[in-house]
Amino acid sequence: MKATQVLSSALNEWNIANKEVVLVTDNAANMVVAAQLGNLSHLKCYAQTLNLAAQCALKVQSVARLLCTFFHRSTVGAHQLEENHKLLNIPKHKLKVDCCTRWSSAFEMVSRFLEQQPAITATLLSPQVRRSEKDLCTLSEVDVTNAEDIIAAFKPLKDATTVMSTERSPTISRIAPLRAKLLNETKDSPGMSPLVREIKRAIHENLSKRYSSEQEKQTLQIAAAPDPRFKSLPFLSEVDREETYDRVVVEAAAQLQQNEKEDKEQTPAAGEEDPPNIDMEEEHRALSSSLLEDLLGKHFTQAERQSQPRSAYARAQEEVYTYCTRTPALHLSEDPLDWWARNAVHFPLISRLAKRYLCIPGTSVAAERVFSTAGDIITAQRSTLSSEHVDQLLFLYKNVEFSHEHT
């Protein structure tokens, strides 16, 4: 209940309580309940979803064995490792330690292990280390092979996490294609080693349970449709593609009707306008138009008189057809927002859906980074900063681009 009150207070503070708000949070049960009680659309952070799937796979026993901290607790081992860096001409990089709250740190740790593996093996076999350390673990060829398998199995997940963590490009439209790609990548296939099969099975089972409701699937699929990079929706079956664009047409038509209704409500009723101030020039223009209608109207306006105004649904249907068939897909490296800035005039109905959906972040990473930035700003030496000044400093840090060129 308290979380709901905090959300309500925040919506009122930002004057968006009467808007269509989408709440993006982690997968915590209390946030799900808060969104339901607040009657808010809710989207679970995809980066954290990937984290949960990865953490599940990292519990595999063969993976856990590699995640040791020997060189961080042994001064003799650390010193000998530095010496072997020089002897073997290996980059002098520190070994990384896994952080339980950030699964990608495990990926980075195993990657660094593979890079440093010759120096690590030489250090563990050196007499200095073996004499000074007890219960010293040794590395076998199986361990190295397992590390390589781990990197291969986790790389798609690592890349997807990096893609979702960007702040200056729409991310909700990426969830549906990434989800389909990862589910396909983690399927069982011939030729897999037992460890890779075990890791991928754990990831697949965990990801399959996420975004499984019809409402979540429809939201993510509709969000991908107005992104010109994914508009062909190749990750869906033909039936699902048709159903998705049918929903896009219905939603675009409904939004058009709503806008037309609001325009009519804002237009003054007949008789309420100020009396027109007609001068001689305007009177002459009106007479000229009337005469032109008498002379040419039969030839140029007959077809218009016979045709009926198109419905909002028909207009939306035609626009969606043109968008899907007459425009090439945008390259994946391009920015969809730039594309819409150039093409909104050609697709006014779909552009409204693009504004509605592409503004939704697919993760809460950006918000969490703000908290980290606030921790850097508020230090012991700056503990008397007012909340207003902290807000201003955060805003400037996130939005002002400083030029590093000397003037």
GROMACS .gro file of C-alpha atoms in nm:
model
  407
    1MET     CA    1   0.000   0.000   0.000
    2LYS     CA    2   0.286   0.239   0.081
    3ALA     CA    3   0.445   0.180  -0.261
    4THR     CA    4   0.114   0.268  -0.426
    5GLN     CA    5   0.096   0.593  -0.231
    6VAL     CA    6   0.452   0.682  -0.330
    7LEU     CA    7   0.370   0.618  -0.696
    8SER     CA    8   0.055   0.827  -0.675
    9SER     CA    9   0.247   1.111  -0.512
   10ALA     CA   10   0.513   1.100  -0.786
   11LEU     CA   11   0.250   1.108  -1.063
   12ASN     CA   12   0.085   1.411  -0.904
   13GLU     CA   13   0.419   1.585  -0.856
   14TRP     CA   14   0.497   1.551  -1.228
   15ASN     CA   15   0.137   1.635  -1.332
   16ILE     CA   16   0.094   1.309  -1.524
   17ALA     CA   17  -0.170   1.141  -1.309
   18ASN     CA   18  -0.426   1.187  -1.590
   19LYS     CA   19  -0.193   1.045  -1.858
   20GLU     CA   20  -0.148   0.687  -1.977
   21VAL     CA   21   0.140   0.587  -1.750
   22VAL     CA   22   0.349   0.272  -1.790
   23LEU     CA   23   0.539   0.163  -1.479
   24VAL     CA   24   0.875  -0.005  -1.548
   25THR     CA   25   1.020  -0.188  -1.247
   26ASP     CA   26   1.211  -0.498  -1.150
   27ASN     CA   27   1.035  -0.831  -1.105
   28ALA     CA   28   0.971  -0.783  -0.732
   29ALA     CA   29   0.625  -0.898  -0.619
   30ASN     CA   30   0.556  -0.577  -0.426
   31MET     CA   31   0.602  -0.368  -0.743
   32VAL     CA   32   0.364  -0.593  -0.935
   33VAL     CA   33   0.102  -0.548  -0.662
   34ALA     CA   34   0.164  -0.171  -0.647
   35ALA     CA   35   0.102  -0.140  -1.021
   36GLN     CA   36  -0.220  -0.340  -0.991
   37LEU     CA   37  -0.349  -0.135  -0.697
   38GLY     CA   38  -0.257   0.189  -0.877
   39ASN     CA   39  -0.431   0.067  -1.194
   40LEU     CA   40  -0.111   0.127  -1.394
   41SER     CA   41   0.020  -0.058  -1.695
   42HIS     CA   42   0.326  -0.250  -1.579
   43LEU     CA   43   0.637  -0.362  -1.766
   44LYS     CA   44   0.907  -0.570  -1.602
   45CYS     CA   45   1.266  -0.459  -1.657
   46TYR     CA   46   1.414  -0.681  -1.929
   47ALA     CA   47   1.772  -0.631  -1.814
   48GLN     CA   48   1.680  -0.765  -1.471
   49THR     CA   49   1.489  -1.050  -1.638
   50LEU     CA   50   1.808  -1.147  -1.820
   51ASN     CA   51   1.995  -1.118  -1.491
   52LEU     CA   52   1.757  -1.363  -1.322
   53ALA     CA   53   1.796  -1.614  -1.604
   54ALA     CA   54   2.175  -1.584  -1.594
   55GLN     CA   55   2.191  -1.621  -1.216
   56CYS     CA   56   1.986  -1.937  -1.248
   57ALA     CA   57   2.237  -2.078  -1.498
   58LEU     CA   58   2.535  -1.969  -1.287
   59LYS     CA   59   2.422  -2.208  -1.013
   60VAL     CA   60   2.533  -2.498  -1.231
   61GLN     CA   61   2.806  -2.673  -1.031
   62SER     CA   62   3.064  -2.678  -1.310
   63VAL     CA   63   3.026  -2.303  -1.349
   64ALA     CA   64   3.053  -2.230  -0.978
   65ARG     CA   65   3.388  -2.412  -0.951
   66LEU     CA   66   3.559  -2.159  -1.179
   67LEU     CA   67   3.440  -1.857  -0.982
   68CYS     CA   68   3.714  -1.859  -0.719
   69THR     CA   69   3.890  -1.570  -0.545
   70PHE     CA   70   4.229  -1.727  -0.481
   71PHE     CA   71   4.440  -1.450  -0.636
   72HIS     CA   72   4.255  -1.182  -0.443
   73ARG     CA   73   4.323  -1.338  -0.104
   74SER     CA   74   4.679  -1.461  -0.169
   75THR     CA   75   4.953  -1.194  -0.178
   76VAL     CA   76   5.212  -1.455  -0.284
   77GLY     CA   77   4.989  -1.572  -0.568
   78ALA     CA   78   4.916  -1.215  -0.681
   79HIS     CA   79   5.286  -1.125  -0.684
   80GLN     CA   80   5.383  -1.438  -0.875
   81LEU     CA   81   5.102  -1.371  -1.125
   82GLU     CA   82   5.252  -1.027  -1.198
   83GLU     CA   83   5.592  -1.186  -1.258
   84ASN     CA   84   5.442  -1.436  -1.500
   85HIS     CA   85   5.271  -1.149  -1.687
   86LYS     CA   86   5.616  -1.016  -1.771
   87LEU     CA   87   5.768  -1.355  -1.854
   88LEU     CA   88   5.482  -1.464  -2.083
   89ASN     CA   89   5.420  -1.117  -2.231
   90ILE     CA   90   5.052  -1.123  -2.129
   91PRO     CA   91   4.855  -0.799  -2.070
   92LYS     CA   92   4.884  -0.696  -1.707
   93HIS     CA   93   4.515  -0.704  -1.626
   94LYS     CA   94   4.374  -0.773  -1.282
   95LEU     CA   95   4.152  -1.074  -1.237
   96LYS     CA   96   3.789  -0.988  -1.177
   97VAL     CA   97   3.564  -1.117  -0.899
   98ASP     CA   98   3.201  -1.210  -0.942
   99CYS     CA   99   2.940  -0.973  -0.794
  100CYS     CA  100   2.615  -1.149  -0.706
  101THR     CA  101   2.400  -0.844  -0.791
  102ARG     CA  102   2.547  -0.810  -1.142
  103TRP     CA  103   2.553  -1.134  -1.337
  104SER     CA  104   2.765  -0.992  -1.622
  105SER     CA  105   3.054  -0.966  -1.374
  106ALA     CA  106   3.070  -1.347  -1.381
  107PHE     CA  107   3.093  -1.338  -1.760
  108GLU     CA  108   3.369  -1.075  -1.738
  109MET     CA  109   3.551  -1.278  -1.473
  110VAL     CA  110   3.556  -1.594  -1.685
  111SER     CA  111   3.660  -1.391  -1.992
  112ARG     CA  112   3.949  -1.243  -1.797
  113PHE     CA  113   4.037  -1.594  -1.670
  114LEU     CA  114   4.070  -1.717  -2.029
  115GLU     CA  115   4.286  -1.419  -2.122
  116GLN     CA  116   4.514  -1.477  -1.822
  117GLN     CA  117   4.497  -1.857  -1.823
  118PRO     CA  118   4.865  -1.925  -1.920
  119ALA     CA  119   4.988  -1.692  -1.642
  120ILE     CA  120   4.737  -1.838  -1.393
  121THR     CA  121   4.842  -2.195  -1.469
  122ALA     CA  122   5.212  -2.109  -1.441
  123THR     CA  123   5.150  -1.933  -1.110
  124LEU     CA  124   4.957  -2.221  -0.957
  125LEU     CA  125   5.236  -2.462  -1.056
  126SER     CA  126   5.521  -2.241  -0.928
  127PRO     CA  127   5.716  -2.372  -0.622
  128GLN     CA  128   5.677  -2.039  -0.434
  129VAL     CA  129   5.299  -2.058  -0.443
  130ARG     CA  130   5.275  -2.433  -0.374
  131ARG     CA  131   5.499  -2.403  -0.064
  132SER     CA  132   5.310  -2.108   0.087
  133GLU     CA  133   4.950  -2.201   0.015
  134LYS     CA  134   4.735  -2.482   0.152
  135ASP     CA  135   4.435  -2.640  -0.020
  136LEU     CA  136   4.558  -2.502  -0.349
  137CYS     CA  137   4.324  -2.582  -0.638
  138THR     CA  138   4.476  -2.670  -0.972
  139LEU     CA  139   4.334  -2.614  -1.318
  140SER     CA  140   4.289  -2.892  -1.568
  141GLU     CA  141   4.219  -2.891  -1.939
  142VAL     CA  142   3.857  -2.959  -1.851
  143ASP     CA  143   3.842  -2.633  -1.653
  144VAL     CA  144   3.974  -2.435  -1.948
  145THR     CA  145   3.730  -2.606  -2.185
  146ASN     CA  146   3.447  -2.536  -1.944
  147ALA     CA  147   3.543  -2.169  -1.930
  148GLU     CA  148   3.534  -2.148  -2.310
  149ASP     CA  149   3.195  -2.320  -2.313
  150ILE     CA  150   3.063  -2.076  -2.052
  151ILE     CA  151   3.166  -1.776  -2.260
  152ALA     CA  152   3.006  -1.922  -2.572
  153ALA     CA  153   2.682  -2.002  -2.387
  154PHE     CA  154   2.651  -1.667  -2.211
  155LYS     CA  155   2.764  -1.433  -2.490
  156PRO     CA  156   2.415  -1.382  -2.646
  157LEU     CA  157   2.279  -1.299  -2.300
  158LYS     CA  158   2.566  -1.059  -2.234
  159ASP     CA  159   2.516  -0.885  -2.569
  160ALA     CA  160   2.140  -0.855  -2.509
  161THR     CA  161   2.202  -0.698  -2.168
  162THR     CA  162   2.436  -0.442  -2.323
  163VAL     CA  163   2.184  -0.361  -2.598
  164MET     CA  164   1.904  -0.310  -2.344
  165SER     CA  165   2.112  -0.086  -2.118
  166THR     CA  166   2.133   0.208  -2.357
  167GLU     CA  167   1.960   0.532  -2.253
  168ARG     CA  168   1.928   0.741  -2.570
  169SER     CA  169   1.740   0.501  -2.795
  170PRO     CA  170   1.400   0.326  -2.764
  171THR     CA  171   1.434  -0.006  -2.584
  172ILE     CA  172   1.083  -0.148  -2.538
  173SER     CA  173   1.065  -0.228  -2.911
  174ARG     CA  174   1.376  -0.445  -2.873
  175ILE     CA  175   1.233  -0.681  -2.613
  176ALA     CA  176   1.014  -0.897  -2.841
  177PRO     CA  177   1.282  -0.965  -3.107
  178LEU     CA  178   1.553  -1.018  -2.843
  179ARG     CA  179   1.331  -1.252  -2.643
  180ALA     CA  180   1.257  -1.461  -2.954
  181LYS     CA  181   1.627  -1.469  -3.047
  182LEU     CA  182   1.743  -1.579  -2.701
  183LEU     CA  183   1.475  -1.848  -2.671
  184ASN     CA  184   1.585  -1.985  -3.007
  185GLU     CA  185   1.956  -1.961  -2.918
  186THR     CA  186   1.907  -2.156  -2.595
  187LYS     CA  187   1.721  -2.450  -2.747
  188ASP     CA  188   1.882  -2.792  -2.720
  189SER     CA  189   2.073  -2.885  -3.035
  190PRO     CA  190   2.307  -3.167  -3.142
  191GLY     CA  191   2.678  -3.124  -3.079
  192MET     CA  192   2.648  -2.930  -2.753
  193SER     CA  193   2.877  -3.021  -2.469
  194PRO     CA  194   2.700  -3.136  -2.151
  195LEU     CA  195   2.791  -2.812  -1.971
  196VAL     CA  196   2.661  -2.585  -2.250
  197ARG     CA  197   2.342  -2.792  -2.271
  198GLU     CA  198   2.290  -2.759  -1.896
  199ILE     CA  199   2.349  -2.382  -1.899
  200LYS     CA  200   2.124  -2.319  -2.197
  201ARG     CA  201   1.849  -2.536  -2.057
  202ALA     CA  202   1.852  -2.336  -1.733
  203ILE     CA  203   1.838  -2.005  -1.925
  204HIS     CA  204   1.564  -2.126  -2.161
  205GLU     CA  205   1.340  -2.253  -1.884
  206ASN     CA  206   1.375  -1.927  -1.691
  207LEU     CA  207   1.318  -1.696  -1.989
  208SER     CA  208   1.019  -1.898  -2.108
  209LYS     CA  209   0.831  -1.808  -1.790
  210ARG     CA  210   0.884  -1.433  -1.843
  211TYR     CA  211   0.641  -1.217  -2.045
  212SER     CA  212   0.422  -1.520  -2.095
  213SER     CA  213   0.078  -1.358  -2.048
  214GLU     CA  214  -0.120  -1.257  -2.356
  215GLN     CA  215  -0.134  -0.895  -2.244
  216GLU     CA  216   0.246  -0.873  -2.207
  217LYS     CA  217   0.304  -1.043  -2.542
  218GLN     CA  218   0.061  -0.813  -2.722
  219THR     CA  219   0.214  -0.500  -2.568
  220LEU     CA  220   0.566  -0.599  -2.670
  221GLN     CA  221   0.460  -0.702  -3.021
  222ILE     CA  222   0.266  -0.379  -3.081
  223ALA     CA  223   0.565  -0.182  -2.947
  224ALA     CA  224   0.791  -0.347  -3.205
  225ALA     CA  225   0.558  -0.272  -3.498
  226PRO     CA  226   0.612   0.110  -3.517
  227ASP     CA  227   0.989   0.065  -3.491
  228PRO     CA  228   1.096   0.075  -3.859
  229ARG     CA  229   1.387  -0.159  -3.781
  230PHE     CA  230   1.153  -0.442  -3.678
  231LYS     CA  231   0.835  -0.359  -3.871
  232SER     CA  232   0.840  -0.686  -4.067
  233LEU     CA  233   0.816  -0.873  -3.732
  234PRO     CA  234   1.015  -1.175  -3.863
  235PHE     CA  235   1.028  -1.325  -3.515
  236LEU     CA  236   0.651  -1.390  -3.524
  237SER     CA  237   0.450  -1.643  -3.718
  238GLU     CA  238   0.243  -1.516  -4.011
  239VAL     CA  239  -0.077  -1.544  -3.807
  240ASP     CA  240   0.073  -1.349  -3.516
  241ARG     CA  241   0.203  -1.080  -3.753
  242GLU     CA  242  -0.142  -1.030  -3.903
  243GLU     CA  243  -0.303  -1.017  -3.561
  244THR     CA  244  -0.045  -0.766  -3.438
  245TYR     CA  245  -0.104  -0.528  -3.727
  246ASP     CA  246  -0.480  -0.574  -3.692
  247ARG     CA  247  -0.442  -0.445  -3.336
  248VAL     CA  248  -0.222  -0.161  -3.462
  249VAL     CA  249  -0.496  -0.059  -3.710
  250VAL     CA  250  -0.766  -0.071  -3.442
  251GLU     CA  251  -0.558   0.129  -3.196
  252ALA     CA  252  -0.455   0.388  -3.455
  253ALA     CA  253  -0.817   0.432  -3.568
  254ALA     CA  254  -0.938   0.466  -3.209
  255GLN     CA  255  -0.675   0.730  -3.138
  256LEU     CA  256  -0.773   0.922  -3.453
  257GLN     CA  257  -1.139   0.919  -3.350
  258GLN     CA  258  -1.046   1.039  -3.003
  259ASN     CA  259  -0.840   1.325  -3.144
  260GLU     CA  260  -1.120   1.428  -3.382
  261LYS     CA  261  -1.367   1.423  -3.094
  262GLU     CA  262  -1.141   1.645  -2.884
  263ASP     CA  263  -1.098   1.886  -3.177
  264LYS     CA  264  -1.475   1.915  -3.218
  265GLU     CA  265  -1.519   1.983  -2.848
  266GLN     CA  266  -1.264   2.264  -2.867
  267THR     CA  267  -1.420   2.418  -3.183
  268PRO     CA  268  -1.678   2.692  -3.105
  269ALA     CA  269  -2.036   2.603  -3.189
  270ALA     CA  270  -2.212   2.770  -3.481
  271GLY     CA  271  -2.317   3.122  -3.393
  272GLU     CA  272  -2.059   3.154  -3.118
  273GLU     CA  273  -1.780   3.285  -3.343
  274ASP     CA  274  -1.714   3.654  -3.368
  275PRO     CA  275  -1.886   3.805  -3.675
  276PRO     CA  276  -1.647   3.802  -3.967
  277ASN     CA  277  -1.496   4.129  -4.078
  278ILE     CA  278  -1.554   4.106  -4.454
  279ASP     CA  279  -1.382   4.367  -4.667
  280MET     CA  280  -1.415   4.428  -5.038
  281GLU     CA  281  -1.116   4.208  -5.127
  282GLU     CA  282  -1.260   3.907  -4.944
  283GLU     CA  283  -1.598   3.964  -5.105
  284HIS     CA  284  -1.436   3.966  -5.448
  285ARG     CA  285  -1.248   3.642  -5.368
  286ALA     CA  286  -1.570   3.471  -5.260
  287LEU     CA  287  -1.745   3.580  -5.581
  288SER     CA  288  -1.453   3.454  -5.792
  289SER     CA  289  -1.463   3.113  -5.621
  290SER     CA  290  -1.836   3.087  -5.678
  291LEU     CA  291  -1.800   3.163  -6.048
  292LEU     CA  292  -1.516   2.906  -6.082
  293GLU     CA  293  -1.740   2.645  -5.923
  294ASP     CA  294  -2.017   2.725  -6.173
  295LEU     CA  295  -1.781   2.698  -6.471
  296LEU     CA  296  -1.571   2.390  -6.382
  297GLY     CA  297  -1.747   2.219  -6.095
  298LYS     CA  298  -1.916   1.951  -6.306
  299HIS     CA  299  -1.583   1.827  -6.441
  300PHE     CA  300  -1.361   1.846  -6.133
  301THR     CA  301  -1.582   1.782  -5.830
  302GLN     CA  302  -1.827   1.518  -5.952
  303ALA     CA  303  -1.607   1.229  -5.834
  304GLU     CA  304  -1.561   1.396  -5.494
  305ARG     CA  305  -1.936   1.436  -5.456
  306GLN     CA  306  -1.997   1.070  -5.530
  307SER     CA  307  -1.726   0.939  -5.293
  308GLN     CA  308  -1.798   0.903  -4.921
  309PRO     CA  309  -1.553   1.022  -4.652
  310ARG     CA  310  -1.325   0.737  -4.546
  311SER     CA  311  -1.368   0.601  -4.197
  312ALA     CA  312  -1.090   0.624  -3.938
  313TYR     CA  313  -1.045   0.246  -3.964
  314ALA     CA  314  -1.003   0.261  -4.344
  315ARG     CA  315  -0.749   0.543  -4.317
  316ALA     CA  316  -0.553   0.351  -4.053
  317GLN     CA  317  -0.566   0.033  -4.260
  318GLU     CA  318  -0.433   0.210  -4.570
  319GLU     CA  319  -0.155   0.378  -4.376
  320VAL     CA  320  -0.044   0.053  -4.213
  321TYR     CA  321  -0.041  -0.120  -4.553
  322THR     CA  322   0.177   0.154  -4.703
  323TYR     CA  323   0.409   0.150  -4.400
  324CYS     CA  324   0.456  -0.227  -4.422
  325THR     CA  325   0.490  -0.266  -4.799
  326ARG     CA  326   0.610   0.060  -4.953
  327THR     CA  327   0.894   0.162  -4.722
  328PRO     CA  328   1.221  -0.030  -4.671
  329ALA     CA  329   1.308  -0.148  -4.322
  330LEU     CA  330   1.551   0.070  -4.132
  331HIS     CA  331   1.900  -0.067  -4.074
  332LEU     CA  332   1.953  -0.196  -3.721
  333SER     CA  333   2.230   0.057  -3.660
  334GLU     CA  334   2.001   0.352  -3.740
  335ASP     CA  335   1.797   0.552  -3.489
  336PRO     CA  336   1.419   0.498  -3.526
  337LEU     CA  337   1.349   0.837  -3.368
  338ASP     CA  338   1.542   1.012  -3.645
  339TRP     CA  339   1.344   0.809  -3.899
  340TRP     CA  340   1.014   0.918  -3.748
  341ALA     CA  341   1.127   1.281  -3.737
  342ARG     CA  342   1.163   1.262  -4.117
  343ASN     CA  343   0.860   1.043  -4.195
  344ALA     CA  344   0.592   1.136  -3.942
  345VAL     CA  345   0.424   1.355  -4.204
  346HIS     CA  346   0.377   1.050  -4.430
  347PHE     CA  347   0.236   0.826  -4.153
  348PRO     CA  348   0.053   1.058  -3.911
  349LEU     CA  349  -0.149   0.779  -3.747
  350ILE     CA  350   0.136   0.531  -3.692
  351SER     CA  351   0.364   0.814  -3.579
  352ARG     CA  352   0.125   0.876  -3.290
  353LEU     CA  353   0.158   0.511  -3.189
  354ALA     CA  354   0.536   0.542  -3.222
  355LYS     CA  355   0.534   0.835  -2.979
  356ARG     CA  356   0.310   0.641  -2.746
  357TYR     CA  357   0.512   0.320  -2.733
  358LEU     CA  358   0.873   0.406  -2.817
  359CYS     CA  359   0.895   0.647  -2.524
  360ILE     CA  360   0.856   0.352  -2.283
  361PRO     CA  361   1.191   0.229  -2.150
  362GLY     CA  362   1.235  -0.146  -2.165
  363THR     CA  363   1.449  -0.146  -1.850
  364SER     CA  364   1.490   0.042  -1.524
  365VAL     CA  365   1.868   0.061  -1.578
  366ALA     CA  366   1.860   0.436  -1.647
  367ALA     CA  367   1.675   0.503  -1.321
  368GLU     CA  368   1.921   0.290  -1.125
  369ARG     CA  369   2.210   0.481  -1.281
  370VAL     CA  370   2.057   0.802  -1.150
  371PHE     CA  371   2.077   0.665  -0.796
  372SER     CA  372   2.442   0.573  -0.855
  373THR     CA  373   2.510   0.924  -0.984
  374ALA     CA  374   2.337   1.074  -0.681
  375GLY     CA  375   2.569   0.869  -0.461
  376ASP     CA  376   2.867   1.024  -0.639
  377ILE     CA  377   2.728   1.375  -0.593
  378ILE     CA  378   2.631   1.351  -0.227
  379THR     CA  379   2.956   1.286  -0.045
  380ALA     CA  380   3.078   1.356   0.307
  381GLN     CA  381   3.228   1.683   0.182
  382ARG     CA  382   2.897   1.785   0.021
  383SER     CA  383   2.653   1.659   0.280
  384THR     CA  384   2.480   1.998   0.322
  385LEU     CA  385   2.353   2.012  -0.036
  386SER     CA  386   1.980   2.084  -0.047
  387SER     CA  387   1.747   1.842  -0.225
  388GLU     CA  388   1.673   2.109  -0.487
  389HIS     CA  389   2.042   2.150  -0.568
  390VAL     CA  390   2.089   1.773  -0.588
  391ASP     CA  391   1.801   1.754  -0.838
  392GLN     CA  392   1.957   2.032  -1.045
  393LEU     CA  393   2.302   1.872  -1.045
  394LEU     CA  394   2.155   1.536  -1.147
  395PHE     CA  395   1.958   1.698  -1.427
  396LEU     CA  396   2.264   1.881  -1.558
  397TYR     CA  397   2.481   1.570  -1.539
  398LYS     CA  398   2.232   1.365  -1.739
  399ASN     CA  399   2.126   1.624  -1.996
  400VAL     CA  400   2.397   1.883  -2.057
  401GLU     CA  401   2.661   1.793  -2.315
  402PHE     CA  402   2.991   1.960  -2.236
  403SER     CA  403   3.240   2.040  -2.511
  404HIS     CA  404   3.596   1.932  -2.436
  405GLU     CA  405   3.744   2.149  -2.709
  406HIS     CA  406   3.952   2.449  -2.603
  407THR     CA  407   3.815   2.780  -2.722
   0.00000   0.00000   0.00000
